[in-house]
């Protein structure tokens, strides 16, 4: 028996859980439920990420304390996770005594070993508010594109990232006063000290997916920068021991929440303690993290280095997944596809989303697309018409015509071959679950259902039941089907647990384990079965349309609130001014990382008449391969800009959402390279 600790990334306690978040939590939950089903000793822990500037700001707008805001969202998120059957063993909070203790211990051990540096930096200070201003507490004009009213970390107009001190005409975001530049001392974690460790740790077989390893090694090769782990007070977080008015940056204590949640779970439980999971290097424990690719940098570089510095156990595997798109586009508030978990569950059965994600997920960190038409089709064709239809007609015949009693499985060659094929599929599904290839595993399960449906169709038990002399033959045919259904009840259980719990009741065998799917362990014969109960119903396309419309309406209400910071429009220009800009459609032929840059990708763009090199500040939002082949919009007559990495001959246009995420603007494949955009 393996002892395994599994975590999902900590949801920020500053908003609702949405269907994009659920990709990760459903993926993790399916893996955990599979491990439990096979008899492994596994615990699944998580917590609310409860500190930081955004929580301070949002709480201030609502007139409540940060702790009250965190408590509000912590409870809401717990309810949302429960609705989608996310089976945490512990859902804690990072604003906890356990987390503070481990944060202080990890910091002090790193400091004692010389891995913490002190350095003076310049930072804005608001005399009126009496505080230093971190990135979200300051606004000004973007130093790259001159857009006004931008936060101090990223421009929502051009997507550029910068330091708060680079803003032009900076103002305090709280009171609007002009701040002063002051010198303050910050603490830094020396990441470069762990270069050799990180090279070895990341290269360990099974630790990272090959795609993730490739860009992690690029980060290492580009040079590891010291990491600012402190913030000046006031700040919603833990004070740094031995320092005056200094607090741990949220990203230091957030991942330590995994440890705190483990300790909170173990507290008071016999034969459970946090040390065996995180401190005892000799104990046979595996640690698996599931995260999105947007936080891979922290989890593959900073996090293992922090743990190494403090002599904690480092993770055995970091499983990275991609983002969710809806109909091949980023989730959009205007289209209604930015759907909260709570709203989704009002219109569509949550298990349908679990099934759809399960049928699509793989081990690769590629994006997952929720195609609304495909969603309806897969639920209806696979879950309803294939699986549920097999179950309903099998139990329907048994309940109505054969006293709910099964006989023996036929011993002819056709039946034996079908049983061999099902047994082989069970073995394959187990391996696919272990490898996180849930989509392929689902297809194998559907194949089992197809085998059973075909078997029933060829044996026509409905005809056999017409003659009393062949009732037993009909019963035996349906006995084969019941055994196939029992296998499906086990294999589908990690993905759609409530569906399978109903099946367990109908089968009358109690709670099933993986052994019950292995036919060589014994067949289910000569016993009674329960009554059929409703399992799944067809999903009408109109239901999804209603969900999207309701999402648009609910998001419009949110957008109407003054809390959303929308930049002011710039001064008017004439049509002649606009005509000076030569906007063209282009197609990305190649894309690659730029060594030495933390935000640029080097693109080769086909503009019809020629191919241009363009440097785009989208590295934090796109992997190079994700841009190759895309249509883009390019400012073709922008004066070439010389950089230390080379010369950029144009600018790729992109949009920035209110959370600072960048999306490249696409004219569509129907507009060929070189076409004028107007």
XYZ file of C-alpha atoms in Angstrom:
678
model
C 0.000 0.000 0.000
C 1.342 3.419 -0.998
C 1.013 6.420 1.333
C 0.206 9.443 -0.815
C -0.511 13.122 -0.156
C -2.307 14.941 -2.980
C -2.966 18.669 -3.247
C -4.672 21.098 -5.599
C -3.590 24.727 -5.898
C -5.128 26.922 -3.230
C -8.107 28.980 -4.476
C -7.776 32.671 -3.686
C -10.371 33.701 -1.109
C -11.393 36.765 -3.086
C -14.048 35.459 -5.472
C -16.237 32.603 -6.629
C -15.136 29.246 -8.002
C -15.790 29.053 -11.750
C -15.742 26.238 -14.307
C -12.150 27.064 -15.221
C -11.037 26.380 -11.653
C -12.960 23.107 -11.702
C -10.717 21.612 -14.397
C -7.991 21.273 -11.790
C -10.133 20.185 -8.859
C -12.007 17.582 -10.888
C -8.743 16.265 -12.351
C -7.247 15.954 -8.868
C -10.403 14.447 -7.396
C -10.632 11.781 -10.099
C -7.028 10.770 -9.402
C -7.629 10.679 -5.630
C -10.839 8.659 -5.940
C -9.042 6.182 -8.195
C -6.269 5.758 -5.616
C -8.815 5.181 -2.847
C -10.661 2.693 -5.041
C -7.492 0.650 -5.524
C -6.804 0.563 -1.773
C -4.003 3.134 -1.496
C -3.579 5.235 1.667
C -4.223 8.686 0.199
C -5.259 12.029 1.666
C -6.340 15.053 -0.359
C -5.734 18.472 1.215
C -6.308 22.043 0.122
C -6.947 25.463 1.664
C -8.143 28.971 0.946
C -5.299 31.290 -0.054
C -6.139 34.020 2.422
C -3.508 36.774 2.321
C -2.344 39.592 0.080
C -3.134 42.994 -1.386
C -6.186 42.114 -3.555
C -8.007 40.801 -0.480
C -7.158 43.987 1.425
C -8.488 46.148 -1.387
C -11.692 44.159 -1.926
C -12.429 44.046 1.788
C -11.944 47.810 2.008
C -14.403 48.389 -0.838
C -16.986 46.235 0.921
C -16.429 47.910 4.288
C -15.390 44.699 6.063
C -12.113 43.328 7.411
C -9.901 41.084 5.250
C -10.541 38.227 7.685
C -14.305 38.623 7.235
C -13.929 38.583 3.448
C -11.793 35.445 3.607
C -14.298 33.708 5.863
C -17.152 34.605 3.487
C -15.439 33.180 0.408
C -14.004 30.202 2.277
C -17.521 29.036 3.096
C -18.839 29.759 -0.406
C -15.988 27.843 -2.007
C -16.541 24.873 0.294
C -20.182 24.764 -0.790
C -19.250 24.975 -4.476
C -16.685 22.198 -4.175
C -19.188 19.987 -2.372
C -21.732 20.547 -5.157
C -19.219 19.120 -7.645
C -18.228 16.292 -5.263
C -14.635 17.407 -4.728
C -13.678 15.049 -1.918
C -11.130 16.975 0.153
C -10.015 15.254 3.316
C -9.116 18.736 4.550
C -9.986 22.213 3.240
C -8.136 24.598 5.544
C -7.016 28.239 5.302
C -3.577 29.825 5.019
C -4.586 32.368 7.679
C -4.017 29.780 10.397
C -1.628 29.202 13.313
C -0.287 26.059 11.621
C 0.604 28.030 8.515
C 2.237 30.833 10.481
C 4.375 28.364 12.435
C 5.635 26.534 9.339
C 6.198 29.816 7.448
C 8.351 31.107 10.277
C 10.241 27.815 10.558
C 10.999 27.592 6.833
C 12.076 31.231 6.757
C 14.307 30.944 9.840
C 16.030 27.802 8.559
C 16.683 29.429 5.186
C 17.976 32.545 6.939
C 20.277 30.570 9.251
C 21.822 28.870 6.197
C 22.504 32.182 4.472
C 19.795 31.938 1.810
C 18.093 35.217 2.790
C 19.541 38.534 1.607
C 18.736 42.118 2.576
C 18.598 44.786 -0.047
C 17.361 48.352 -0.190
C 14.829 49.117 -2.884
C 12.960 52.219 -3.924
C 9.222 52.061 -3.421
C 6.401 54.572 -3.503
C 5.093 55.788 -0.151
C 1.798 57.635 0.405
C 2.149 60.250 3.133
C -1.631 60.682 3.345
C -2.332 56.950 3.862
C 0.854 56.346 5.837
C 1.924 53.268 3.922
C 4.202 51.916 1.219
C 2.333 51.125 -1.979
C 2.784 47.653 -3.510
C 1.703 47.035 -7.106
C -2.099 47.062 -6.663
C -2.048 50.091 -4.361
C -0.712 52.417 -7.013
C -1.927 53.655 -10.389
C -0.451 55.756 -13.148
C 0.350 55.939 -16.845
C 1.854 52.867 -18.485
C 5.544 53.492 -19.275
C 5.265 51.375 -22.430
C 2.104 52.535 -24.236
C 1.116 55.659 -22.243
C -2.318 54.303 -21.270
C -3.534 56.098 -18.162
C -5.010 54.674 -14.944
C -3.000 51.440 -14.877
C -1.969 49.409 -11.826
C 1.663 49.131 -10.812
C 2.324 45.631 -12.134
C 0.719 45.149 -15.561
C -0.852 47.384 -18.207
C -4.380 46.353 -19.108
C -4.017 48.040 -22.499
C -0.761 46.681 -23.950
C -0.078 43.819 -21.540
C 3.367 45.098 -20.535
C 4.713 44.191 -17.101
C 6.857 46.600 -15.093
C 7.851 47.694 -11.615
C 5.544 50.140 -9.745
C 8.316 52.731 -9.760
C 8.261 52.785 -13.576
C 4.716 54.212 -13.706
C 4.369 57.749 -15.058
C 2.470 60.249 -12.904
C 1.905 57.651 -10.198
C -0.973 58.127 -7.740
C -2.056 56.251 -4.624
C -4.932 53.961 -5.619
C -6.622 54.579 -2.270
C -6.608 58.366 -1.909
C -5.393 59.668 -5.280
C -2.487 61.628 -3.767
C 0.945 61.716 -5.407
C 3.317 59.431 -3.484
C 7.017 59.932 -2.761
C 9.806 57.545 -3.645
C 11.408 56.252 -0.481
C 14.039 53.710 0.256
C 12.946 50.625 2.141
C 14.727 47.417 3.028
C 13.306 44.148 1.710
C 14.241 40.512 2.228
C 15.101 38.266 -0.708
C 15.343 34.509 -1.106
C 18.567 33.579 -2.961
C 17.162 31.274 -5.610
C 20.485 31.031 -7.428
C 21.868 29.116 -4.404
C 19.687 26.183 -5.510
C 20.621 26.006 -9.197
C 22.355 22.615 -8.960
C 19.589 21.198 -6.794
C 16.890 22.407 -9.193
C 18.658 20.962 -12.237
C 18.749 17.561 -10.550
C 15.312 17.792 -8.934
C 13.480 18.811 -12.103
C 15.237 16.141 -14.179
C 14.175 13.272 -11.885
C 12.047 10.826 -13.855
C 8.321 11.266 -13.265
C 8.688 14.590 -11.464
C 7.493 16.826 -14.303
C 5.834 16.314 -17.663
C 8.342 16.557 -20.516
C 6.673 19.729 -21.820
C 6.917 21.365 -18.393
C 10.516 20.269 -17.904
C 11.482 21.952 -21.168
C 10.362 25.424 -20.146
C 11.517 25.018 -16.524
C 15.033 24.282 -17.776
C 14.780 27.385 -19.967
C 13.975 29.459 -16.882
C 16.972 27.979 -15.070
C 19.269 28.586 -18.036
C 18.129 32.208 -18.329
C 19.299 32.873 -14.776
C 17.597 32.600 -11.394
C 16.790 35.938 -9.800
C 16.528 36.684 -6.086
C 12.903 36.566 -4.970
C 11.424 39.411 -2.912
C 9.644 37.635 -0.038
C 8.735 40.656 2.104
C 6.142 43.425 2.044
C 5.969 46.596 4.105
C 3.111 47.031 6.535
C 0.246 47.479 6.769
C -0.287 44.200 4.928
C -2.726 41.322 5.405
C -0.335 38.490 6.146
C 2.089 37.105 8.720
C 4.671 39.436 10.305
C 8.269 38.372 9.715
C 9.966 37.372 12.984
C 12.700 39.752 14.092
C 11.673 42.455 11.621
C 9.851 45.735 12.201
C 6.705 46.273 10.137
C 7.645 43.595 7.567
C 5.323 40.830 6.399
C 5.740 37.651 4.389
C 4.706 38.116 0.769
C 1.581 36.046 0.087
C 3.417 33.766 -2.327
C 5.756 32.649 0.433
C 3.074 31.452 2.841
C 0.503 30.305 0.236
C 2.158 26.989 -0.762
C 3.089 26.387 2.863
C -0.679 26.095 3.247
C -0.292 22.553 1.887
C 1.751 21.706 4.979
C -0.604 23.536 7.329
C -3.629 21.739 5.877
C -1.841 18.414 6.327
C -1.123 19.191 9.978
C -4.706 20.294 10.602
C -5.976 17.055 9.068
C -3.574 14.899 11.106
C -4.351 16.642 14.389
C -6.017 14.242 16.801
C -5.925 11.285 14.395
C -4.107 8.146 15.554
C -1.123 7.119 13.448
C -1.197 10.421 11.551
C 1.250 13.307 11.947
C 2.529 16.083 9.721
C 6.153 15.026 10.218
C 5.765 11.747 8.309
C 4.452 13.647 5.293
C 6.724 16.682 5.243
C 9.723 16.265 7.558
C 10.619 12.568 7.859
C 12.651 11.898 4.705
C 12.766 8.207 5.535
C 9.014 7.645 5.547
C 7.574 6.067 2.353
C 5.356 8.993 1.361
C 4.610 10.428 -2.076
C 3.583 14.075 -2.524
C 1.661 15.004 -5.685
C 0.753 18.601 -6.572
C -1.837 19.483 -9.237
C -1.513 23.049 -10.558
C -2.262 25.248 -13.564
C 0.530 26.238 -15.924
C 0.257 29.883 -14.826
C 1.837 29.040 -11.448
C 4.360 26.477 -12.659
C 7.264 28.878 -12.042
C 6.502 29.091 -8.325
C 5.864 25.365 -7.886
C 8.869 24.112 -9.838
C 11.496 26.641 -8.719
C 10.645 28.669 -5.593
C 8.607 26.034 -3.757
C 11.042 23.090 -3.937
C 13.937 25.452 -3.144
C 12.178 26.764 -0.036
C 11.527 23.226 1.126
C 15.104 22.178 0.407
C 16.458 25.170 2.322
C 14.413 24.199 5.385
C 15.043 20.413 5.191
C 11.405 19.622 4.359
C 10.431 16.869 1.943
C 10.150 18.044 -1.669
C 7.274 16.979 -3.965
C 7.531 13.743 -5.919
C 5.438 15.015 -8.819
C 4.014 18.324 -10.012
C 1.191 17.704 -12.488
C 0.555 20.780 -14.648
C -2.639 21.302 -16.629
C -3.651 23.943 -19.165
C -6.350 26.578 -19.141
C -10.016 26.134 -19.977
C -11.326 27.604 -23.196
C -14.993 27.664 -24.189
C -15.730 27.059 -27.853
C -11.970 27.509 -28.443
C -11.866 30.973 -26.897
C -10.891 32.238 -23.475
C -13.752 32.394 -21.039
C -15.614 35.611 -21.728
C -17.962 37.666 -19.590
C -19.600 39.284 -22.617
C -20.411 35.887 -24.160
C -21.546 34.494 -20.809
C -18.915 31.751 -20.795
C -17.240 32.992 -17.608
C -19.520 30.679 -15.644
C -19.406 30.261 -11.886
C -19.677 26.784 -10.425
C -22.782 27.793 -8.512
C -24.611 29.076 -11.594
C -23.645 26.014 -13.634
C -25.135 23.685 -11.029
C -28.452 25.578 -11.203
C -28.912 24.690 -14.861
C -26.905 21.512 -15.523
C -26.188 18.437 -13.419
C -22.664 18.906 -11.939
C -21.798 15.279 -12.737
C -22.191 16.074 -16.431
C -19.291 18.517 -16.132
C -17.260 15.912 -14.243
C -17.973 13.426 -17.011
C -17.093 15.865 -19.803
C -13.819 16.923 -18.180
C -12.983 13.297 -17.425
C -13.607 12.393 -21.055
C -11.239 15.169 -22.214
C -8.386 15.284 -19.697
C -4.925 13.944 -20.438
C -1.494 13.986 -18.838
C -0.336 16.835 -21.090
C -0.438 20.503 -19.937
C -2.453 21.504 -22.993
C -5.572 23.658 -22.758
C -8.947 21.926 -22.431
C -11.766 23.205 -24.624
C -15.366 23.059 -23.462
C -17.239 23.000 -26.751
C -20.867 23.625 -25.840
C -22.258 21.569 -28.746
C -19.854 18.719 -28.034
C -20.751 18.869 -24.333
C -24.417 18.237 -25.079
C -23.592 15.571 -27.673
C -21.203 13.625 -25.423
C -23.542 13.659 -22.447
C -26.422 12.425 -24.582
C -24.582 9.961 -26.825
C -22.127 8.502 -24.329
C -23.492 8.839 -20.827
C -27.207 8.584 -21.661
C -27.598 6.591 -24.898
C -24.675 4.239 -24.334
C -24.104 3.677 -20.603
C -27.466 4.583 -19.073
C -29.411 2.835 -21.836
C -27.497 -0.404 -21.159
C -28.356 -0.184 -17.474
C -31.995 0.842 -17.879
C -32.953 -1.899 -20.296
C -31.009 -4.591 -18.400
C -32.624 -3.741 -15.069
C -35.918 -2.990 -16.771
C -36.169 -6.553 -18.132
C -35.027 -8.068 -14.833
C -37.376 -5.966 -12.684
C -40.458 -6.337 -14.863
C -40.155 -9.822 -16.333
C -37.644 -11.900 -14.331
C -38.373 -11.203 -10.638
C -35.188 -9.032 -10.314
C -33.124 -12.216 -10.131
C -30.057 -13.061 -12.218
C -28.833 -16.497 -13.225
C -25.427 -17.598 -14.534
C -23.239 -16.129 -17.232
C -23.387 -18.213 -20.440
C -20.305 -20.329 -21.158
C -20.273 -20.205 -24.958
C -17.424 -18.826 -27.062
C -19.084 -15.481 -27.808
C -19.550 -14.812 -24.097
C -16.018 -15.959 -23.235
C -14.531 -13.670 -25.873
C -16.602 -10.732 -24.599
C -15.422 -11.410 -21.032
C -11.786 -11.574 -22.164
C -12.157 -8.255 -23.984
C -13.725 -6.616 -20.924
C -10.965 -7.966 -18.645
C -8.298 -6.574 -20.955
C -10.042 -3.195 -20.958
C -10.114 -3.138 -17.134
C -6.325 -3.588 -17.013
C -5.851 -0.847 -19.583
C -8.139 1.547 -17.718
C -6.160 1.046 -14.511
C -2.904 1.951 -16.245
C -4.516 4.963 -17.924
C -5.863 6.219 -14.592
C -2.387 5.885 -13.075
C -0.958 7.912 -15.969
C -3.670 10.609 -15.685
C -4.943 9.755 -19.172
C -8.570 10.056 -18.124
C -9.871 10.766 -21.620
C -8.417 7.536 -22.985
C -9.651 5.658 -19.922
C -13.187 6.928 -20.567
C -13.079 5.676 -24.148
C -12.124 2.197 -22.876
C -15.081 2.271 -20.490
C -17.431 3.233 -23.310
C -16.028 0.312 -25.269
C -17.069 -2.030 -22.443
C -20.575 -0.589 -22.559
C -20.626 -0.992 -26.343
C -19.592 -4.650 -25.987
C -22.426 -5.281 -23.529
C -24.992 -3.423 -25.647
C -23.922 -5.377 -28.710
C -24.102 -8.650 -26.790
C -27.674 -7.943 -25.673
C -28.640 -6.866 -29.173
C -27.310 -10.095 -30.676
C -28.958 -12.336 -28.025
C -32.374 -10.550 -28.094
C -33.531 -11.339 -24.528
C -36.830 -9.556 -25.284
C -37.633 -12.350 -27.757
C -36.456 -15.066 -25.357
C -38.804 -13.757 -22.663
C -41.818 -14.279 -24.898
C -41.554 -18.050 -24.397
C -41.520 -19.378 -20.793
C -39.217 -22.204 -21.901
C -36.429 -19.711 -22.734
C -36.843 -17.418 -19.727
C -33.702 -18.831 -18.086
C -31.725 -18.257 -21.259
C -32.887 -14.631 -21.235
C -31.973 -14.376 -17.537
C -28.450 -15.642 -18.262
C -27.972 -13.178 -21.120
C -28.909 -10.365 -18.746
C -26.593 -11.824 -16.098
C -23.694 -11.157 -18.463
C -24.958 -7.579 -18.850
C -25.192 -7.125 -15.066
C -21.561 -8.179 -14.700
C -20.516 -5.709 -17.388
C -22.507 -3.033 -15.544
C -20.742 -3.919 -12.282
C -17.413 -3.372 -14.032
C -18.592 -0.001 -15.324
C -19.814 0.976 -11.855
C -16.263 0.524 -10.586
C -14.401 2.105 -13.499
C -16.636 5.185 -13.747
C -16.731 5.729 -9.987
C -13.789 8.185 -9.809
C -15.353 10.371 -12.514
C -19.093 10.299 -11.695
C -19.331 9.073 -8.083
C -23.030 9.794 -7.412
C -24.073 8.054 -10.611
C -22.090 4.995 -9.554
C -23.353 5.132 -5.959
C -26.874 4.673 -7.355
C -25.577 1.773 -9.423
C -24.059 0.167 -6.325
C -27.474 0.296 -4.663
C -29.118 -1.264 -7.710
C -26.503 -4.028 -7.810
C -26.966 -4.702 -4.094
C -23.289 -5.460 -3.508
C -22.426 -2.636 -1.136
C -19.546 -0.257 -1.822
C -17.486 -1.580 -4.705
C -13.672 -1.571 -4.920
C -11.325 -2.115 -7.845
C -11.305 -5.864 -7.192
C -14.987 -5.967 -8.121
C -14.037 -4.917 -11.651
C -11.650 -7.841 -12.076
C -13.790 -10.630 -13.515
C -11.268 -13.342 -12.680
C -12.004 -12.610 -9.009
C -15.509 -13.951 -9.488
C -18.707 -13.256 -11.374
C -21.959 -11.953 -9.933
C -24.481 -14.797 -10.348
C -27.650 -16.350 -8.841
C -28.746 -13.420 -6.713
C -31.299 -10.652 -6.625
C -30.715 -7.124 -7.860
C -32.425 -3.923 -6.839
C -34.898 -1.755 -8.659
C -33.821 0.581 -11.424
C -33.572 4.251 -10.427
C -33.140 7.274 -12.657
C -29.461 7.822 -13.439
C -29.130 10.431 -16.181
C -31.434 12.303 -18.535
C -30.845 13.794 -21.952
C -29.501 17.313 -21.950
C -31.327 19.735 -24.219
C -29.214 22.218 -26.158
C -31.540 24.966 -24.974
C -30.454 24.334 -21.378
C -26.904 25.348 -22.198
C -28.171 28.432 -24.020
C -30.190 29.378 -20.937
C -27.077 28.942 -18.782
C -25.020 31.218 -21.039
C -27.722 33.868 -21.041
C -28.066 33.713 -17.244
C -24.284 34.005 -16.940
C -24.259 37.076 -19.190
C -26.957 38.682 -17.081
C -25.307 37.901 -13.747
C -21.919 39.145 -14.967
C -23.502 42.295 -16.366
C -24.820 43.027 -12.885
C -21.337 42.545 -11.449
C -19.784 44.694 -14.182
C -22.225 47.477 -13.326
C -20.728 47.731 -9.850
C -18.285 50.630 -9.335
C -15.715 48.257 -7.834
C -14.588 47.245 -11.313
C -11.781 49.531 -12.506
C -12.365 50.373 -16.179
C -9.760 52.701 -17.729
C -11.031 56.065 -19.019
C -11.216 56.521 -22.792
C -8.375 58.471 -24.385
C -8.918 61.804 -26.096
C -10.643 61.753 -29.472
C -8.719 61.336 -32.720
C -9.779 61.965 -36.304
C -10.217 59.362 -39.024
C -7.038 60.769 -40.571
C -5.146 60.013 -37.374
C -6.403 56.444 -37.399
C -5.598 56.049 -41.115
C -1.912 56.529 -40.323
C -1.894 53.164 -38.532
C -1.312 50.289 -40.958
C -3.111 47.339 -39.352
C -2.568 44.017 -41.103
C -3.585 40.408 -40.631
C -0.662 38.074 -40.046
C -0.017 34.412 -39.379
C 2.506 33.235 -36.785
C 4.977 30.896 -38.491
C 7.187 30.268 -35.456
C 7.512 31.344 -31.840
C 10.249 30.894 -29.267
C 11.361 32.061 -25.844
C 13.763 35.012 -25.690
C 16.766 34.229 -23.556
C 17.197 36.852 -20.852
C 13.637 38.206 -21.066
C 10.911 37.383 -18.569
C 8.041 38.611 -20.768
C 8.948 38.425 -24.463
C 8.388 35.798 -27.129
C 10.092 36.072 -30.523
C 7.581 35.596 -33.330
C 8.087 35.168 -37.065
C 4.917 36.562 -38.675
C 3.797 36.124 -42.276
C 2.368 39.451 -43.513
C 1.651 38.294 -47.047
C 4.297 40.407 -48.789
C 7.047 39.475 -46.342
C 7.845 37.778 -43.048
C 8.603 39.991 -40.038
C 10.306 39.395 -36.711
C 8.114 40.743 -33.909
C 8.835 40.620 -30.177
C 5.589 40.266 -28.179
C 5.173 40.653 -24.409
C 2.981 37.571 -23.994
C 5.405 35.038 -22.491
C 3.515 34.844 -19.200
C 0.280 33.951 -20.986
C 1.220 31.724 -23.928
C 3.568 28.853 -24.581
C 5.305 29.341 -27.967
C 3.639 26.290 -29.543
C 0.200 27.690 -28.680
C 0.782 30.689 -30.990
C 2.180 28.885 -34.032
C -0.371 28.868 -36.842
C -2.593 31.544 -35.281
C -3.924 34.563 -37.126
C -2.885 37.812 -35.442
C -3.331 41.556 -35.895
C -0.114 43.512 -36.467
C 0.754 47.210 -36.544
C 2.836 46.939 -39.710
C 4.137 50.519 -40.000
C 5.430 50.890 -36.439
C 8.971 52.208 -36.417
C 11.355 49.264 -35.847
C 12.424 49.052 -32.231
C 15.945 47.920 -31.382
C 16.276 45.792 -28.253
C 19.185 43.918 -26.765
C 17.519 40.723 -28.040
C 17.181 42.009 -31.633
C 14.947 44.357 -33.609
C 11.147 44.163 -33.580
C 9.479 45.110 -36.871
C 5.904 45.619 -35.739
C 3.563 45.068 -32.814
C 1.065 42.269 -32.237
C -2.228 43.515 -30.781
C -3.661 41.941 -27.625
C -6.491 42.524 -25.180
C -6.167 42.549 -21.396
C -8.995 41.499 -19.076
C -9.666 43.133 -15.673
C -7.456 40.539 -13.985
C -4.481 41.395 -16.197
C -4.597 38.290 -18.403
C -3.520 38.867 -21.992
C -5.271 37.474 -25.087
C -3.827 37.948 -28.567
C -6.331 39.574 -30.969
C -7.219 37.299 -33.875
C -8.892 38.386 -37.142
C -9.749 34.772 -37.952
C -8.375 32.299 -40.483
C -10.730 33.624 -43.175
C -8.644 36.826 -43.340
C -5.398 35.939 -45.191
C -1.972 37.312 -44.157
C -1.367 40.820 -45.457
C -5.038 41.825 -45.464
C -5.787 45.343 -44.261
C -7.717 45.613 -41.005
C -9.926 48.676 -40.744
